Short mmCIF file of C-alpha atoms and ligand atoms in Angstrom, two decimals:
data_model
loop_
_atom_site.label_atom_id
_atom_site.label_comp_id
_atom_site.label_asym_id
_atom_site.label_seq_id
_atom_site.Cartn_x
_atom_site.Cartn_y
_atom_site.Cartn_z
CA UNK A 153 -0.10 -0.11 0.22
CA UNK A 154 1.59 3.28 -1.05
CA UNK A 155 -0.35 5.60 1.26
CA UNK A 156 0.10 5.42 5.22
CA UNK A 157 -1.74 2.89 7.39
CA UNK A 158 -4.13 5.79 9.37
CA UNK A 159 -4.90 4.43 13.22
CA UNK A 160 -7.73 5.59 15.57
CA UNK A 161 -6.98 4.48 19.40
CA UNK A 162 -9.99 3.93 21.34
CA UNK A 163 -9.50 3.10 24.98
CA UNK A 164 -10.73 4.79 28.41
CA UNK A 165 -7.50 4.97 29.64
CA UNK A 166 -5.13 7.72 28.76
CA UNK A 167 -2.27 6.20 29.36
CA UNK A 168 -2.74 3.46 27.34
CA UNK A 169 -3.46 5.56 24.24
CA UNK A 170 -0.28 7.54 25.14
CA UNK A 171 1.68 4.89 25.19
CA UNK A 172 0.39 2.96 22.14
CA UNK A 173 0.83 6.44 20.15
CA UNK A 174 4.50 6.38 21.53
CA UNK A 175 4.73 2.78 20.10
CA UNK A 176 3.58 3.87 17.11
CA UNK A 177 5.38 7.48 16.96
CA UNK A 178 8.53 6.01 14.79
CA UNK A 179 6.71 3.06 12.72
CA UNK A 180 7.25 4.54 9.39
CA UNK A 181 3.90 3.45 7.07
CA UNK A 182 1.42 3.94 10.32
CA UNK A 183 -0.27 7.18 11.62
CA UNK A 184 -2.26 7.84 14.56
CA UNK A 185 -4.95 9.73 13.08
CA UNK A 186 -7.08 10.46 16.48
CA UNK A 187 -7.91 9.08 19.74
CA UNK A 188 -11.44 8.50 21.39
CA UNK A 189 -12.47 7.64 24.98
CA UNK A 190 -15.52 5.63 25.20
CA UNK A 191 -17.57 3.54 22.41
CA UNK A 192 -19.83 6.49 21.60
CA UNK A 193 -17.19 8.71 20.86
CA UNK A 194 -15.45 5.97 18.77
CA UNK A 195 -17.98 5.76 16.73
CA UNK A 196 -18.52 9.26 15.66
CA UNK A 197 -14.50 9.47 14.93
CA UNK A 198 -14.60 6.63 12.88
CA UNK A 199 -17.45 7.68 10.66
CA UNK A 200 -15.39 11.34 10.42
CA UNK A 201 -11.96 10.06 10.00
CA UNK A 202 -12.29 7.28 8.17
CA UNK A 203 -8.92 5.20 9.62
CA UNK A 204 -7.85 1.95 7.71
CA UNK A 205 -7.39 0.55 11.29
CA UNK A 206 -9.27 0.78 14.58
CA UNK A 207 -7.65 -0.27 17.97
CA UNK A 208 -10.47 -0.82 20.12
CA UNK A 209 -10.53 -1.36 23.89
CA UNK A 210 -13.61 -3.80 25.35
CA UNK A 211 -14.45 -2.31 28.35
CA UNK A 212 -15.32 1.61 28.41
CA UNK A 213 -18.14 4.07 29.23
CA UNK A 214 -21.33 4.69 27.39
CA UNK A 215 -21.17 2.32 24.67
CA UNK A 216 -18.43 -1.00 25.07
CA UNK A 217 -15.97 -2.21 22.57
CA UNK A 218 -17.96 -4.58 21.09
CA UNK A 219 -21.20 -2.80 20.36
CA UNK A 220 -19.23 0.07 18.87
CA UNK A 221 -17.56 -2.40 16.54
CA UNK A 222 -20.66 -3.62 15.45
CA UNK A 223 -22.17 -0.19 15.21
CA UNK A 224 -18.68 0.59 12.89
CA UNK A 225 -18.47 -1.70 10.68
CA UNK A 226 -22.30 -2.06 9.24
CA UNK A 227 -21.52 1.64 8.03
CA UNK A 228 -17.96 1.75 7.00
CA UNK A 229 -14.93 0.22 5.78
CA UNK A 230 -12.52 -0.15 8.16
CA UNK A 231 -10.21 -3.16 10.24
CA UNK A 232 -10.78 -3.36 13.89
CA UNK A 233 -8.52 -4.98 16.29
CA UNK A 234 -9.97 -5.56 19.79
CA UNK A 235 -6.97 -4.67 22.08
CA UNK A 236 -8.23 -6.13 25.67
CA UNK A 237 -6.79 -7.77 28.82
CA UNK A 238 -9.38 -10.54 28.49
CA UNK A 239 -7.92 -12.45 26.40
CA UNK A 240 -10.17 -15.69 26.61
CA UNK A 241 -11.43 -17.17 23.76
CA UNK A 242 -14.86 -15.99 24.55
CA UNK A 243 -13.99 -12.82 23.73
CA UNK A 244 -11.99 -13.54 21.11
CA UNK A 245 -15.15 -15.12 19.63
CA UNK A 246 -17.40 -12.00 20.37
CA UNK A 247 -15.08 -9.96 18.70
CA UNK A 248 -14.92 -11.65 15.72
CA UNK A 249 -18.73 -11.78 15.38
CA UNK A 250 -18.93 -8.24 15.88
CA UNK A 251 -17.05 -7.76 12.93
CA UNK A 252 -13.49 -7.21 14.56
CA UNK A 253 -10.63 -8.71 12.28
CA UNK A 254 -7.85 -9.70 15.31
CA UNK A 255 -7.95 -9.24 18.51
CA UNK A 256 -4.86 -8.44 20.51
CA UNK A 257 -4.04 -9.28 24.65
CA UNK A 258 -2.91 -6.85 26.61
CA UNK A 259 0.21 -5.91 27.37
CA UNK A 260 1.35 -6.18 23.74
CA UNK A 261 4.92 -5.46 22.75
CA UNK A 262 5.48 -2.64 19.84
CA UNK A 263 6.10 -5.61 16.90
CA UNK A 264 2.94 -7.67 17.64
CA UNK A 265 0.85 -4.21 17.61
CA UNK A 266 2.69 -3.45 14.28
CA UNK A 267 2.25 -6.58 12.91
CA UNK A 268 -1.23 -7.04 13.98
CA UNK A 269 -2.37 -3.31 12.20
CA UNK A 270 -0.45 -4.78 8.95
CA UNK A 271 -2.08 -8.04 8.69
CA UNK A 272 -5.62 -6.52 9.49
CA UNK A 273 -5.12 -4.00 6.53
CA UNK A 274 -3.77 -6.81 4.33
CA UNK A 275 -6.85 -9.34 4.97
CA UNK A 276 -9.06 -6.06 4.45
CA UNK A 277 -7.66 -5.41 1.20
CA UNK A 278 -7.66 -9.11 0.22
CA UNK A 279 -11.14 -9.35 1.26
CA UNK A 280 -12.22 -6.13 -0.45
CA UNK A 281 -10.63 -7.69 -3.83
CA UNK A 282 -12.46 -10.64 -3.20
CA UNK A 283 -15.66 -9.21 -2.57
CA UNK A 284 -15.04 -6.84 -5.63
CA UNK A 285 -14.07 -9.90 -8.00
CA UNK A 286 -16.25 -12.29 -6.65
CA UNK A 287 -18.51 -14.11 -8.81
CA UNK A 288 -22.43 -13.70 -8.71
CA UNK A 289 -22.68 -17.48 -7.79
CA UNK A 290 -20.73 -19.50 -5.40
CA UNK A 291 -17.63 -21.42 -6.42
CA UNK A 292 -17.49 -25.13 -6.17
CA UNK A 293 -13.74 -25.24 -5.12
CA UNK A 294 -11.40 -28.04 -5.77
CA UNK A 295 -10.30 -29.89 -2.08
CA UNK A 296 -7.12 -31.37 -2.02
CA UNK A 297 -6.30 -33.68 0.88
CA UNK A 298 -2.87 -34.53 2.29
CA UNK A 299 -2.37 -37.64 4.03
CA UNK A 300 -0.13 -40.48 5.53
CA UNK A 301 -0.67 -42.70 8.37
CA UNK A 302 3.33 -42.26 8.81
CA UNK A 303 4.62 -38.94 10.19
CA UNK A 304 7.61 -37.22 8.54
CA UNK A 305 7.00 -38.14 5.39
CA UNK A 306 6.94 -34.48 4.17
CA UNK A 307 2.99 -33.71 4.01
CA UNK A 308 3.47 -30.24 5.55
CA UNK A 309 6.31 -28.99 3.33
CA UNK A 310 4.45 -30.37 -0.13
CA UNK A 311 0.91 -28.96 0.97
CA UNK A 312 2.32 -25.58 1.89
CA UNK A 313 4.10 -25.65 -1.49
CA UNK A 314 1.28 -27.13 -3.49
CA UNK A 315 -1.11 -24.38 -2.07
CA UNK A 316 1.51 -21.48 -3.40
CA UNK A 317 2.45 -22.87 -6.58
CA UNK A 318 -1.58 -23.30 -7.40
CA UNK A 319 -2.09 -19.44 -6.17
CA UNK A 320 0.85 -18.54 -8.42
CA UNK A 321 -0.55 -20.42 -11.49
CA UNK A 322 -4.24 -19.52 -11.19
CA UNK A 323 -3.44 -16.15 -9.85
CA UNK A 324 -6.24 -16.33 -6.98
CA UNK A 325 -5.91 -16.79 -3.56
CA UNK A 326 -5.52 -20.23 -2.11
CA UNK A 327 -7.00 -21.76 1.04
CA UNK A 328 -4.24 -23.98 3.15
CA UNK A 329 -6.09 -25.65 6.03
CA UNK A 330 -4.14 -27.24 8.93
CA UNK A 331 -5.96 -30.19 10.16
CA UNK A 332 -3.07 -32.08 11.82
CA UNK A 333 -5.41 -30.97 14.53
CA UNK A 334 -2.19 -31.63 17.70
CA UNK A 335 0.77 -30.91 15.99
CA UNK A 336 0.06 -28.99 13.24
CA UNK A 337 2.98 -26.01 12.22
CA UNK A 338 2.06 -25.01 8.77
CA UNK A 339 1.88 -21.13 9.90
CA UNK A 340 5.46 -21.62 10.66
CA UNK A 341 5.76 -22.08 6.79
CA UNK A 342 5.02 -18.93 6.23
CA UNK A 343 6.61 -17.24 8.98
CA UNK A 344 3.08 -16.57 10.54
CA UNK A 345 2.16 -16.38 14.22
CA UNK A 346 -1.50 -15.75 13.95
CA UNK A 347 -3.77 -14.90 17.15
CA UNK A 348 -6.75 -16.92 15.62
CA UNK A 349 -7.30 -20.81 14.52
CA UNK A 350 -10.19 -23.37 13.56
CA UNK A 351 -11.15 -23.51 17.16
CA UNK A 352 -12.49 -19.85 17.20
CA UNK A 353 -14.70 -21.37 14.43
CA UNK A 354 -15.84 -24.08 16.42
CA UNK A 355 -17.30 -22.02 19.28
CA UNK A 356 -19.76 -20.46 16.95
CA UNK A 357 -23.01 -20.93 17.96
CA UNK A 358 -25.28 -20.00 15.06
CA UNK A 359 -24.58 -21.42 11.38
CA UNK A 360 -21.23 -20.35 10.38
CA UNK A 361 -20.56 -17.69 7.68
CA UNK A 362 -17.94 -17.70 4.88
CA UNK A 363 -17.23 -14.37 5.98
CA UNK A 364 -16.28 -15.29 9.42
CA UNK A 365 -13.93 -18.18 8.30
CA UNK A 366 -12.43 -15.69 6.20
CA UNK A 367 -11.56 -13.57 9.35
CA UNK A 368 -10.25 -16.13 11.64
CA UNK A 369 -7.35 -17.13 8.93
CA UNK A 370 -4.52 -15.51 8.17
CA UNK A 371 -2.80 -14.42 5.01
CA UNK A 372 1.02 -15.11 3.88
CA UNK A 373 3.15 -12.20 3.87
CA UNK A 374 2.38 -12.26 0.00
CA UNK A 375 -0.89 -12.63 0.18
CA UNK A 376 -0.87 -15.87 -2.12
CA UNK A 377 -2.30 -18.24 0.59
CA UNK A 378 -4.77 -17.94 3.33
CA UNK A 379 -4.20 -20.39 6.16
CA UNK A 380 -6.50 -21.37 8.76
CA UNK A 381 -4.19 -22.55 12.07
CA UNK A 382 -4.30 -25.56 13.82
CA UNK A 383 -5.35 -25.20 17.63
CA UNK A 384 -2.62 -23.27 19.68
CA UNK A 385 -2.89 -26.42 22.01
CA UNK A 386 -3.00 -30.16 21.57
CA UNK A 387 -5.99 -30.46 23.77
CA UNK A 388 -7.84 -28.03 21.89
CA UNK A 389 -7.97 -30.55 18.88
CA UNK A 390 -10.95 -32.38 20.81
CA UNK A 391 -13.14 -28.82 20.46
CA UNK A 392 -12.87 -28.98 17.03
CA UNK A 393 -13.80 -33.24 16.24
CA UNK A 394 -13.54 -34.19 19.60
CA UNK A 395 -15.63 -34.84 22.59
CA UNK A 396 -15.11 -31.21 23.57
CA UNK A 397 -17.19 -29.84 20.87
CA UNK A 398 -19.66 -27.47 21.92
CA UNK A 399 -22.38 -28.83 19.66
CA UNK A 400 -21.94 -32.72 19.38
CA UNK A 401 -24.26 -33.05 16.44
CA UNK A 402 -22.19 -30.60 14.27
CA UNK A 403 -19.36 -31.45 11.80
CA UNK A 404 -17.32 -28.04 12.03
CA UNK A 405 -14.99 -29.54 9.79
CA UNK A 406 -17.16 -30.56 7.16
CA UNK A 407 -18.95 -26.79 7.52
CA UNK A 408 -15.89 -24.73 6.93
CA UNK A 409 -14.38 -26.79 4.17
CA UNK A 410 -17.93 -26.62 2.76
CA UNK A 411 -17.75 -22.70 3.26
CA UNK A 412 -14.12 -22.64 1.73
CA UNK A 413 -15.01 -24.49 -1.34
CA UNK A 414 -17.45 -21.57 -1.65
CA UNK A 415 -15.03 -19.02 -1.44
CA UNK A 416 -11.43 -20.29 -3.41
CA UNK A 417 -11.26 -22.35 -6.27
CA UNK A 418 -8.60 -24.62 -4.44
CA UNK A 419 -8.67 -25.71 -0.51
CA UNK A 420 -5.41 -27.84 0.30
CA UNK A 421 -5.32 -29.57 3.19
CA UNK A 422 -2.93 -30.70 5.55
CA UNK A 423 -3.53 -33.36 8.01
CA UNK A 424 -1.73 -35.83 10.76
CA UNK A 425 -1.39 -39.36 10.95
CA UNK A 426 -4.58 -40.69 12.35
CA UNK A 427 -8.23 -41.46 10.55
CA UNK A 428 -9.92 -38.96 13.17
CA UNK A 429 -13.09 -37.53 12.50
CA UNK A 430 -11.97 -34.11 11.34
CA UNK A 431 -9.35 -35.92 8.99
CA UNK A 432 -11.90 -38.33 7.40
CA UNK A 433 -14.40 -35.42 6.52
CA UNK A 434 -11.54 -33.98 4.81
CA UNK A 435 -10.56 -37.31 3.27
CA UNK A 436 -14.28 -37.99 2.31
CA UNK A 437 -14.99 -34.74 0.80
CA UNK A 438 -11.59 -34.46 -0.88
CA UNK A 439 -11.32 -34.60 -4.77
CA UNK A 440 -7.97 -35.50 -4.62
CA UNK A 441 -6.09 -37.54 -1.91
CA UNK A 442 -2.15 -37.24 -1.80
CA UNK A 443 -1.11 -40.04 -0.03
CA UNK A 444 2.33 -39.36 0.90
CA UNK A 445 5.36 -42.11 1.00
CA UNK A 446 8.89 -42.44 1.27
CA UNK A 447 11.04 -45.50 -0.07
CA UNK A 448 12.10 -46.90 3.14
CA UNK A 449 9.98 -50.18 4.44
CA UNK A 450 8.63 -49.08 7.53
CA UNK A 451 7.04 -46.20 5.81
CA UNK A 452 5.99 -48.54 2.73
CA UNK A 453 5.33 -51.06 5.23
CA UNK A 454 2.51 -48.50 7.04
CA UNK A 455 1.45 -47.19 3.48
CA UNK A 456 0.36 -50.49 2.60
CA UNK A 457 -1.88 -50.66 5.41
CA UNK A 458 -2.89 -46.83 4.58
CA UNK A 459 -3.86 -47.14 1.26
CA UNK A 460 -5.81 -50.53 2.37
CA UNK A 461 -8.17 -48.64 4.44
CA UNK A 462 -8.44 -45.78 1.86
CA UNK A 463 -9.38 -48.37 -0.88
CA UNK A 464 -11.18 -51.19 0.70
CA UNK A 465 -12.61 -49.73 3.95
CA UNK A 466 -13.52 -46.61 2.92
CA UNK A 467 -14.16 -47.38 -0.79
CA UNK A 468 -12.33 -44.55 -2.48
CA UNK A 469 -11.98 -44.88 -5.92
CA UNK A 470 -8.17 -45.25 -7.38
CA UNK A 471 -8.85 -42.28 -9.43
CA UNK A 472 -8.77 -40.23 -6.06
CA UNK A 473 -6.02 -41.62 -4.28
CA UNK A 474 -3.00 -40.40 -5.56
CA UNK A 475 0.34 -41.67 -4.47
CA UNK A 476 3.43 -39.37 -4.09
CA UNK A 477 6.68 -41.05 -3.42
CA UNK A 478 8.79 -38.23 -1.66
CA UNK A 479 12.76 -38.20 -1.50
CA UNK A 480 12.02 -40.52 -4.53
CA UNK A 481 15.75 -40.26 -6.01
CA UNK A 482 17.12 -41.84 -2.31
CA UNK A 483 15.50 -45.48 -3.01
CA UNK A 484 18.18 -47.29 -1.26
CA UNK A 485 18.10 -50.22 -3.35
CA UNK A 486 14.54 -50.47 -3.97
CA UNK A 487 13.48 -49.54 -7.59
CA UNK A 488 10.37 -47.76 -8.02
CA UNK A 489 9.12 -50.84 -9.88
CA UNK A 490 9.61 -52.67 -6.62
CA UNK A 491 7.96 -49.93 -4.54
CA UNK A 492 4.84 -50.05 -7.30
CA UNK A 493 4.52 -54.00 -7.35
CA UNK A 494 4.84 -54.05 -3.56
CA UNK A 495 2.53 -51.98 -3.00
CA UNK A 496 0.17 -52.47 -5.90
CA UNK A 497 -0.38 -49.24 -6.32
CA UNK A 498 1.02 -46.54 -9.18
CA UNK A 499 2.98 -43.89 -8.00
CA UNK A 500 1.41 -40.53 -9.59
CA UNK A 501 4.65 -38.21 -8.44
CA UNK A 502 8.28 -38.82 -7.72
CA UNK A 503 9.60 -35.88 -5.73
CA UNK A 504 12.89 -35.45 -5.80
CA UNK A 505 14.60 -35.47 -2.40
CA UNK A 506 16.30 -31.74 -1.02
CA UNK A 507 16.90 -31.89 2.35
CA UNK A 508 19.02 -28.49 1.80
CA UNK A 509 15.78 -26.50 -0.27
CA UNK A 510 13.07 -27.97 2.25
CA UNK A 511 14.98 -27.01 5.22
CA UNK A 512 15.94 -23.73 4.33
CA UNK A 513 12.56 -23.21 3.49
CA UNK A 514 10.92 -24.40 6.40
CA UNK A 515 13.18 -22.04 8.74
CA UNK A 516 13.18 -19.02 6.57
CA UNK A 517 9.05 -19.36 6.71
CA UNK A 518 9.44 -19.00 2.67
CA UNK A 519 8.25 -21.48 0.43
CA UNK A 520 10.46 -22.86 -1.80
CA UNK A 521 8.37 -22.43 -5.20
CA UNK A 522 8.89 -18.98 -4.60
CA UNK A 523 12.08 -18.54 -3.41
CA UNK A 524 14.18 -21.41 -4.73
CA UNK A 525 12.02 -21.66 -7.78
CA UNK A 526 15.31 -22.72 -10.26
CA UNK A 527 15.20 -26.23 -8.15
CA UNK A 528 13.90 -29.57 -9.79
CA UNK A 529 11.56 -30.06 -6.16
CA UNK A 530 10.11 -26.65 -6.81
CA UNK A 531 9.75 -27.97 -10.80
CA UNK A 532 7.80 -30.86 -9.48
CA UNK A 533 5.33 -28.53 -7.15
CA UNK A 534 4.91 -26.38 -10.39
CA UNK A 535 4.10 -29.49 -12.15
CA UNK A 536 1.46 -30.85 -9.55
CA UNK A 537 -0.17 -27.67 -9.56
CA UNK A 538 -0.34 -27.32 -13.07
CA UNK A 539 -1.59 -30.97 -13.71
CA UNK A 540 -4.54 -30.00 -11.23
CA UNK A 541 -5.84 -26.81 -12.96
CA UNK A 542 -5.42 -28.60 -16.51
CA UNK A 543 -7.72 -31.36 -16.13
CA UNK A 544 -10.63 -32.48 -13.58
CA UNK A 545 -8.29 -35.07 -11.75
CA UNK A 546 -4.53 -34.76 -11.30
CA UNK A 547 -2.72 -36.55 -14.12
CA UNK A 548 -0.53 -39.63 -13.47
CA UNK A 549 2.54 -40.00 -15.11
CA UNK A 550 2.48 -42.41 -18.17
CA UNK A 551 5.17 -44.25 -16.93
CA UNK A 552 3.86 -44.81 -13.61
CA UNK A 553 0.60 -46.15 -15.38
CA UNK A 554 3.22 -48.58 -17.28
CA UNK A 555 3.94 -49.48 -13.50
CA UNK A 556 -0.01 -49.76 -12.57
CA UNK A 557 -0.79 -52.10 -15.01
CA UNK A 558 2.46 -54.42 -14.18
CA UNK A 559 1.16 -54.39 -10.74
CA UNK A 560 -1.68 -55.32 -11.33
CA UNK A 561 -0.41 -58.47 -13.75
CA UNK A 562 1.89 -59.41 -11.14
CA UNK A 563 -0.35 -58.82 -8.03
CA UNK A 564 0.52 -57.70 -4.96
CA UNK A 565 4.14 -59.15 -3.70
CA UNK A 566 4.14 -57.66 -0.11
CA UNK A 567 6.74 -55.11 0.93
CA UNK A 568 8.65 -57.44 2.95
CA UNK A 569 9.13 -59.63 0.38
CA UNK A 570 10.88 -57.34 -1.58
CA UNK A 571 13.93 -56.75 0.35
CA UNK A 572 14.34 -60.50 0.41
CA UNK A 573 13.63 -61.47 -3.29
N1 ATP B 81 11.52 -33.74 -0.65
C1 ATP B 81 12.46 -33.75 0.11
N2 ATP B 81 13.41 -33.67 0.28
C2 ATP B 81 14.64 -33.40 1.58
N3 ATP B 81 13.56 -33.11 2.58
C3 ATP B 81 12.44 -32.95 2.90
C4 ATP B 81 11.29 -33.35 1.79
N4 ATP B 81 10.16 -33.31 1.89
C5 ATP B 81 10.50 -33.09 3.15
N5 ATP B 81 11.35 -33.03 3.95
C6 ATP B 81 12.15 -32.51 5.14
O1 ATP B 81 11.31 -34.13 5.91
C7 ATP B 81 10.79 -33.40 7.53
C8 ATP B 81 9.62 -33.58 7.73
O2 ATP B 81 8.61 -33.11 6.29
P1 ATP B 81 7.17 -32.54 7.00
O3 ATP B 81 7.16 -31.92 8.16
O4 ATP B 81 6.47 -32.00 5.83
O5 ATP B 81 6.63 -34.01 6.88
P2 ATP B 81 5.12 -34.48 7.91
O6 ATP B 81 4.63 -35.59 7.01
O7 ATP B 81 4.07 -32.94 7.63
O8 ATP B 81 5.35 -34.66 9.16
P3 ATP B 81 4.60 -34.92 10.67
O9 ATP B 81 3.65 -36.12 10.13
O10 ATP B 81 5.17 -34.42 11.52
O11 ATP B 81 3.32 -33.57 10.37
C9 ATP B 81 11.36 -31.85 7.21
O12 ATP B 81 12.26 -31.51 8.03
C10 ATP B 81 11.02 -31.37 5.61
O13 ATP B 81 11.92 -30.52 5.47
MG1 MG B 82 2.85 -32.58 9.25
#
């Protein structure tokens, strides 16, 4: 954004207003345009000054911050960040429902404040862009789920980079959902530290709305993908799809994915390693499931069981389940044909091994398809994105089809027998 971000500070404490003003004084690109000491004054000043961002306290005389937020966002386009000592989930949820974009618990640092202001503006711009370019009818986006029952095979790495590759290819923002509900780290792949997560959506009483889902998501710094973070702590995963759910008869994950598919052309889902309810929903509703494996016997053995459940028990068609062999060039004695025969399944993509690039990207919070675009690893992800956009189904390499046929003819040999044959 070329112009500076204008900020209105709303708090009944003069000390707090002064300290925020001081914090923002030396911040280039941000300018404080006014202050208000109660909710009513906030509404009047917001309409008069039309600031990009309003920092809004909750407990104030005359009118509280939640009521003021509601009154402001129904009339003008701005980005409200609730600032409050009441940092609990209930206040966060009520703030979001009132129309706030973010929530900052007091006390906060200069960095946290400036990041929240910039993020709120970026989300606002992206939403405005989306509203402008939104087609009159809802989309029917494609849902792509990465899965494996073995940990550490590269699901998160590949999901993050495929989402970015799809966004670059389609020039549309892509949704990325972290359904590794206990230990998800998707936000770190983009260097994000969000205050919101999927849990906030699972505390909503009434029906979920696409706008609310968008507000809980965080855009990556380049705006290419919008990330729905996993819960901040493992035990909160039960509030999403387990026993601690607010309404036991609701499938929150199903509702969220349904709304995202109406909003985004592509929704990419990362998962953990279990068939928990939320993951099952993402598998059931997926247009494409990428099962990630790697060329070592324990992982392949595990993948054989995983494929069996997907194909036999869940009865997904083979066209929906695509196998990705990660670190494919480090096969350590197992040929690709051996692996295909052992699993009785064709490999759709062979992902090259490149620890340096993968680790650099994860550590710097920058997807390699953007920053290390000239690597074979990035090329492969770009190819996958191209295949997804070109056809209704992810393409299967011709060499792979041959291998699948071979597997069909010779029958399942069993992964362990490969080692000893
Ligand atoms: N093609 C690759 N070449 C080299 N290293 C890779 C490759 N893909 C992923 N890695 C590395 O493997 C490790 C595990 O990757 P990642 O976290 O994406 O796996 P995961 O399946 O999501 O794991 P978890 O099940 O724990 O969520 C990371 O250190 C990552 O950088
Ligand atoms: Mg992962």
